[in-house]
Amino acid sequence: QVQLVESGGGLVQAGGSLSLSCVASGIIFRIARMGWYRQASGKQRELVAVDTYGGSTNYADSVKGRFIISRDNAKNTVDLQMNSLKPEDTAVYLCYAEPRLGYGYYWGQGTQVTVSS
């Protein structure tokens, strides 16, 4: 059983920073792609940042230069450092893992990030 467990998040003022972490369990091999999506109230889920092992790292245009994704491939963890946060970054942030590209994916339960103005 694959599980993704997130930690971090919370409430921060605009301009502040938060860090999210996600650990995947139930997978013994290196995960091909991991990253973060977010879903604001009443809006569709959107990509924030994803990292593909041996490939590229992709960021949403809205977070480029402010957010940094990092992975520990040996531990199957992925972190998201969020800087210069804006109220529009407020959302539930969900960890994403695609163990083998094109063969299914998994989601964490989500963690709330709230940025006050």
Coordinates of N, CA, C and O in Angstrom, one line a residue:
Q1 N 0.8 -1.2 0.0 CA 0.0 0.0 0.0 C 0.9 1.2 0.0 O 1.7 1.5 0.9
V2 N 0.7 2.1 -1.0 CA 1.5 3.3 -1.1 C 0.8 4.4 -0.4 O -0.4 4.6 -0.5
Q3 N 1.6 5.1 0.5 CA 1.0 6.2 1.2 C 1.9 7.4 1.1 O 3.1 7.3 1.1
L4 N 1.3 8.6 1.0 CA 2.1 9.8 1.0 C 1.6 10.6 2.2 O 0.4 10.9 2.4
V5 N 2.5 11.0 3.0 CA 2.2 11.8 4.2 C 2.9 13.1 4.2 O 4.1 13.2 4.1
E6 N 2.1 14.2 4.2 CA 2.6 15.6 4.2 C 2.8 16.1 5.6 O 2.0 15.7 6.5
S7 N 3.7 17.1 5.7 CA 3.8 17.8 6.9 C 4.2 19.2 6.6 O 4.7 19.5 5.5
G8 N 4.0 20.1 7.5 CA 4.2 21.5 7.3 C 3.0 22.3 7.0 O 1.9 21.8 7.2
G9 N 3.1 23.4 6.4 CA 1.9 24.2 6.1 C 1.5 25.0 7.3 O 2.2 25.1 8.3
G10 N 0.4 25.7 7.2 CA -0.1 26.5 8.3 C -0.5 27.9 7.9 O -0.8 28.2 6.7
L11 N -0.4 28.9 8.8 CA -0.8 30.3 8.6 C 0.4 31.1 8.6 O 1.3 31.0 9.5
V12 N 0.5 32.0 7.6 CA 1.7 32.9 7.5 C 1.2 34.2 6.9 O 0.3 34.3 6.2
Q13 N 1.9 35.3 7.3 CA 1.6 36.6 6.7 C 2.2 36.7 5.3 O 3.2 36.1 5.0
A14 N 1.7 37.5 4.5 CA 2.2 37.8 3.1 C 3.7 38.2 3.2 O 4.0 39.0 4.1
G15 N 4.5 37.6 2.4 CA 5.9 37.9 2.4 C 6.7 36.9 3.2 O 7.9 36.9 3.1
G16 N 6.0 36.1 3.9 CA 6.7 35.1 4.8 C 7.0 33.8 4.0 O 6.8 33.7 2.8
S17 N 7.5 32.9 4.8 CA 8.0 31.6 4.2 C 7.4 30.4 4.9 O 7.1 30.5 6.1
L18 N 7.2 29.3 4.2 CA 6.7 28.1 4.8 C 7.4 26.9 4.1 O 7.8 27.1 2.9
S19 N 7.6 25.8 4.7 CA 8.2 24.6 4.1 C 7.2 23.4 4.3 O 6.7 23.2 5.3
L20 N 7.1 22.7 3.2 CA 6.3 21.5 3.2 C 7.2 20.3 3.0 O 8.2 20.4 2.2
S21 N 6.8 19.2 3.6 CA 7.6 17.9 3.4 C 6.6 16.8 3.1 O 5.5 16.8 3.6
C22 N 7.0 15.8 2.3 CA 6.2 14.7 2.0 C 7.1 13.4 1.9 O 8.2 13.5 1.3
V23 N 6.6 12.4 2.6 CA 7.4 11.1 2.5 C 6.5 10.1 2.0 O 5.3 10.0 2.4
A24 N 7.0 9.3 1.1 CA 6.3 8.2 0.5 C 6.7 6.9 1.1 O 7.9 6.6 1.3
S25 N 5.7 6.1 1.5 CA 6.0 4.8 2.1 C 5.3 3.7 1.2 O 4.4 4.0 0.5
G26 N 5.8 2.5 1.4 CA 5.2 1.4 0.6 C 5.8 1.2 -0.8 O 5.3 0.4 -1.6
I27 N 6.9 2.0 -1.1 CA 7.6 1.9 -2.4 C 9.0 1.6 -2.1 O 9.7 2.4 -1.4
I28 N 9.6 0.6 -2.6 CA 11.0 0.2 -2.3 C 12.0 0.7 -3.4 O 13.1 0.7 -3.1
F29 N 11.4 1.2 -4.5 CA 12.3 1.6 -5.5 C 12.2 3.1 -5.7 O 11.3 3.8 -5.1
R30 N 13.1 3.7 -6.4 CA 13.1 5.2 -6.6 C 11.9 5.6 -7.4 O 11.6 5.1 -8.4
I31 N 11.2 6.6 -6.9 CA 10.0 7.1 -7.6 C 10.4 8.0 -8.7 O 11.2 8.9 -8.6
A32 N 9.7 7.8 -9.9 CA 10.1 8.5 -11.1 C 9.8 10.0 -11.0 O 10.6 10.8 -11.3
R33 N 8.6 10.3 -10.5 CA 8.2 11.7 -10.4 C 7.5 12.0 -9.1 O 6.6 11.3 -8.7
M34 N 7.9 13.1 -8.5 CA 7.2 13.5 -7.3 C 7.1 15.1 -7.3 O 7.9 15.7 -8.0
G35 N 6.1 15.5 -6.6 CA 6.0 17.0 -6.6 C 4.8 17.4 -5.8 O 4.3 16.7 -4.9
W36 N 4.3 18.6 -6.1 CA 3.2 19.3 -5.3 C 2.2 19.9 -6.3 O 2.6 20.5 -7.3
Y37 N 1.0 19.7 -5.9 CA -0.1 20.4 -6.6 C -0.8 21.2 -5.5 O -0.6 21.0 -4.3
R38 N -1.7 22.1 -5.9 CA -2.5 22.8 -4.9 C -3.9 23.0 -5.4 O -4.2 23.0 -6.6
Q39 N -4.9 23.2 -4.5 CA -6.3 23.4 -4.9 C -6.8 24.4 -3.9 O -7.0 24.2 -2.7
A40 N -7.1 25.6 -4.5 CA -7.8 26.6 -3.7 C -9.3 26.4 -3.7 O -9.8 25.7 -4.6
S41 N -9.9 27.0 -2.7 CA -11.4 26.8 -2.6 C -12.1 27.2 -3.9 O -11.9 28.4 -4.3
G42 N -12.9 26.4 -4.4 CA -13.7 26.7 -5.6 C -12.9 26.7 -6.9 O -13.5 27.0 -8.0
K43 N -11.7 26.2 -6.9 CA -10.8 26.2 -8.1 C -10.4 24.8 -8.4 O -10.4 23.9 -7.5
Q44 N -9.9 24.6 -9.6 CA -9.3 23.3 -10.0 C -7.9 23.1 -9.4 O -7.2 24.1 -9.1
R45 N -7.6 21.9 -9.2 CA -6.3 21.5 -8.8 C -5.3 21.9 -9.9 O -5.5 21.7 -11.1
E46 N -4.1 22.5 -9.4 CA -3.1 23.0 -10.3 C -1.7 22.5 -9.9 O -1.5 22.4 -8.7
L47 N -0.9 22.4 -10.9 CA 0.5 22.0 -10.6 C 1.2 23.2 -9.9 O 1.1 24.3 -10.3
V48 N 2.0 22.8 -8.9 CA 2.9 23.8 -8.3 C 4.3 23.6 -8.8 O 5.0 24.5 -9.3
A49 N 4.8 22.4 -8.5 CA 6.2 22.0 -8.9 C 6.3 20.5 -8.9 O 5.8 19.9 -8.0
V50 N 6.9 20.0 -9.9 CA 7.2 18.6 -9.9 C 8.6 18.3 -10.4 O 9.2 19.1 -11.2
D51 N 9.2 17.2 -9.9 CA 10.5 16.8 -10.3 C 10.5 15.4 -10.8 O 10.0 14.5 -10.1
T52 N 11.1 15.2 -12.0 CA 11.2 13.9 -12.6 C 12.6 13.4 -12.5 O 13.5 14.1 -12.9
Y53 N 12.8 12.3 -11.9 CA 14.1 11.7 -11.7 C 14.8 11.6 -13.0 O 14.3 11.0 -14.0
G54 N 16.1 12.1 -13.1 CA 16.8 12.0 -14.4 C 16.3 13.0 -15.4 O 16.8 12.9 -16.6
G55 N 15.3 13.8 -15.1 CA 14.8 14.7 -16.1 C 14.7 16.1 -15.6 O 15.6 16.6 -15.0
S56 N 13.5 16.7 -15.8 CA 13.4 18.1 -15.5 C 12.6 18.4 -14.3 O 11.9 17.5 -13.7
T57 N 12.7 19.6 -13.8 CA 11.9 20.2 -12.8 C 11.0 21.3 -13.4 O 11.5 22.1 -14.1
N58 N 9.7 21.2 -13.1 CA 8.8 22.1 -13.6 C 8.1 22.9 -12.5 O 7.6 22.3 -11.6
Y59 N 7.9 24.2 -12.7 CA 7.2 25.0 -11.8 C 6.1 25.8 -12.5 O 6.2 26.1 -13.7
A60 N 5.0 26.0 -11.8 CA 4.0 26.9 -12.3 C 4.6 28.3 -12.4 O 5.4 28.7 -11.6
D61 N 4.2 29.0 -13.4 CA 4.7 30.4 -13.7 C 4.5 31.2 -12.4 O 5.3 32.1 -12.1
S62 N 3.4 31.0 -11.8 CA 3.0 31.9 -10.6 C 4.0 31.7 -9.4 O 4.0 32.6 -8.5
V63 N 4.8 30.6 -9.4 CA 5.6 30.4 -8.2 C 7.1 30.4 -8.6 O 8.0 30.3 -7.7
K64 N 7.4 30.6 -9.9 CA 8.8 30.6 -10.3 C 9.6 31.7 -9.6 O 9.1 32.8 -9.5
G65 N 10.7 31.4 -9.1 CA 11.5 32.4 -8.4 C 11.2 32.5 -6.9 O 11.9 33.2 -6.2
R66 N 10.1 31.9 -6.5 CA 9.7 32.0 -5.1 C 9.7 30.6 -4.4 O 10.0 30.6 -3.2
F67 N 9.3 29.6 -5.1 CA 9.3 28.3 -4.5 C 10.4 27.4 -5.0 O 10.9 27.6 -6.2
I68 N 10.9 26.5 -4.2 CA 12.0 25.6 -4.5 C 11.6 24.2 -4.1 O 11.2 23.9 -3.0
I69 N 11.6 23.3 -5.1 CA 11.3 21.9 -4.8 C 12.6 21.1 -4.7 O 13.6 21.4 -5.4
S70 N 12.7 20.2 -3.8 CA 13.9 19.4 -3.6 C 13.5 18.0 -3.2 O 12.4 17.7 -2.6
R71 N 14.3 17.0 -3.6 CA 14.0 15.6 -3.4 C 15.2 14.9 -2.8 O 16.3 15.2 -3.0
D72 N 14.8 13.9 -2.0 CA 15.8 12.9 -1.5 C 15.4 11.6 -2.1 O 14.5 10.9 -1.6
N73 N 16.1 11.2 -3.2 CA 15.6 10.0 -3.9 C 15.8 8.8 -3.1 O 15.1 7.8 -3.3
A74 N 16.8 8.7 -2.3 CA 17.1 7.5 -1.5 C 16.0 7.3 -0.5 O 15.7 6.2 -0.1
K75 N 15.4 8.4 0.0 CA 14.4 8.3 1.0 C 13.0 8.4 0.5 O 12.0 8.3 1.2
N76 N 12.8 8.7 -0.8 CA 11.5 9.0 -1.4 C 10.8 10.1 -0.7 O 9.6 9.9 -0.3
T77 N 11.5 11.2 -0.5 CA 10.8 12.4 0.1 C 10.9 13.6 -0.9 O 11.8 13.6 -1.7
V78 N 10.0 14.5 -0.8 CA 10.0 15.7 -1.6 C 9.6 16.8 -0.7 O 8.7 16.7 0.1
D79 N 10.3 17.9 -0.8 CA 10.1 19.1 0.0 C 9.7 20.3 -0.9 O 10.1 20.3 -2.1
L80 N 9.0 21.2 -0.3 CA 8.7 22.5 -1.1 C 9.0 23.6 -0.2 O 8.3 23.8 0.9
Q81 N 10.0 24.4 -0.5 CA 10.3 25.7 0.2 C 9.5 26.8 -0.5 O 9.8 27.1 -1.6
M82 N 8.7 27.5 0.3 CA 7.9 28.5 -0.3 C 8.2 29.9 0.4 O 8.1 30.0 1.6
N83 N 8.7 30.8 -0.5 CA 9.2 32.1 0.0 C 8.3 33.2 -0.6 O 7.6 32.9 -1.6
S84 N 8.4 34.3 -0.1 CA 7.6 35.5 -0.6 C 6.2 35.1 -0.8 O 5.6 35.4 -1.9
L85 N 5.6 34.5 0.1 CA 4.2 34.0 -0.1 C 3.2 35.2 -0.3 O 3.4 36.2 0.3
K86 N 2.2 34.9 -1.1 CA 1.2 35.8 -1.4 C -0.2 35.3 -1.0 O -0.3 34.1 -0.9
P87 N -1.2 36.1 -0.7 CA -2.5 35.6 -0.4 C -3.0 34.7 -1.4 O -3.7 33.7 -1.1
E88 N -2.7 34.9 -2.7 CA -3.2 34.0 -3.7 C -2.5 32.6 -3.7 O -2.9 31.7 -4.5
D89 N -1.5 32.4 -2.8 CA -0.9 31.1 -2.7 C -1.8 30.2 -1.7 O -1.5 29.0 -1.5
T90 N -2.8 30.8 -1.1 CA -3.6 30.1 -0.1 C -4.3 29.0 -0.8 O -5.0 29.2 -1.8
A91 N -4.2 27.7 -0.3 CA -4.7 26.6 -0.9 C -4.4 25.3 0.0 O -3.6 25.4 0.9
V92 N -5.0 24.2 -0.4 CA -4.6 22.9 0.1 C -3.5 22.4 -0.8 O -3.7 22.3 -2.0
Y93 N -2.4 22.1 -0.2 CA -1.3 21.6 -1.0 C -1.2 20.1 -0.9 O -1.2 19.5 0.2
L94 N -1.1 19.4 -2.0 CA -1.1 18.0 -2.1 C 0.2 17.4 -2.7 O 0.6 17.9 -3.7
C95 N 0.7 16.5 -2.0 CA 1.9 15.7 -2.5 C 1.4 14.8 -3.6 O 0.4 14.1 -3.5
Y96 N 2.3 14.6 -4.6 CA 2.0 13.7 -5.7 C 3.2 12.8 -6.0 O 4.4 13.2 -5.9
A97 N 2.9 11.6 -6.3 CA 4.0 10.6 -6.6 C 3.5 9.8 -7.8 O 2.4 9.2 -7.8
E98 N 4.4 9.6 -8.7 CA 4.2 8.7 -9.9 C 5.4 7.8 -9.9 O 6.4 8.1 -10.5
P99 N 5.2 6.6 -9.3 CA 6.3 5.7 -9.2 C 7.0 5.3 -10.5 O 8.2 5.3 -10.6
R100 N 6.2 5.0 -11.5 CA 6.7 4.7 -12.8 C 5.8 5.5 -13.8 O 4.6 5.4 -13.8
L101 N 6.5 6.3 -14.6 CA 5.8 7.2 -15.5 C 4.7 6.4 -16.4 O 5.1 5.4 -17.0
G102 N 3.5 6.9 -16.3 CA 2.4 6.3 -17.1 C 1.8 5.1 -16.5 O 0.9 4.5 -17.1
Y103 N 2.1 4.7 -15.3 CA 1.6 3.6 -14.6 C 0.8 3.9 -13.3 O 0.8 3.1 -12.4
G104 N 0.2 5.0 -13.3 CA -0.6 5.4 -12.1 C 0.2 6.3 -11.2 O 1.4 6.5 -11.3
Y105 N -0.6 7.0 -10.3 CA 0.0 8.0 -9.4 C -0.8 8.0 -8.1 O -1.9 7.4 -8.0
Y106 N -0.2 8.7 -7.1 CA -0.8 8.7 -5.8 C -0.8 10.1 -5.3 O 0.0 11.0 -5.7
W107 N -1.8 10.4 -4.4 CA -1.9 11.7 -3.7 C -1.8 11.6 -2.2 O -2.3 10.6 -1.7
G108 N -1.3 12.6 -1.6 CA -1.4 12.7 -0.2 C -2.7 13.3 0.2 O -3.5 13.6 -0.6
Q109 N -2.9 13.4 1.5 CA -4.2 13.9 2.0 C -4.3 15.4 1.9 O -5.4 15.9 2.0
G110 N -3.2 16.1 1.8 CA -3.2 17.5 1.6 C -3.0 18.2 2.9 O -3.3 17.7 4.0
T111 N -2.4 19.4 2.8 CA -2.1 20.2 4.0 C -2.4 21.7 3.6 O -2.1 22.2 2.5
Q112 N -3.1 22.4 4.6 CA -3.6 23.7 4.3 C -2.5 24.7 4.5 O -1.7 24.7 5.5
V113 N -2.4 25.6 3.5 CA -1.5 26.8 3.6 C -2.4 28.0 3.4 O -3.1 28.2 2.5
T114 N -2.3 28.9 4.4 CA -3.1 30.1 4.4 C -2.2 31.3 4.5 O -1.4 31.4 5.5
V115 N -2.3 32.2 3.6 CA -1.4 33.4 3.6 C -2.3 34.6 3.8 O -3.2 34.9 3.0
S116 N -2.1 35.3 4.9 CA -2.9 36.5 5.2 C -2.3 37.8 4.7 O -1.1 37.9 4.6
S117 N -3.1 38.7 4.3 CA -2.6 40.0 3.7 C -2.4 41.0 4.8 O -2.7 40.8 5.9

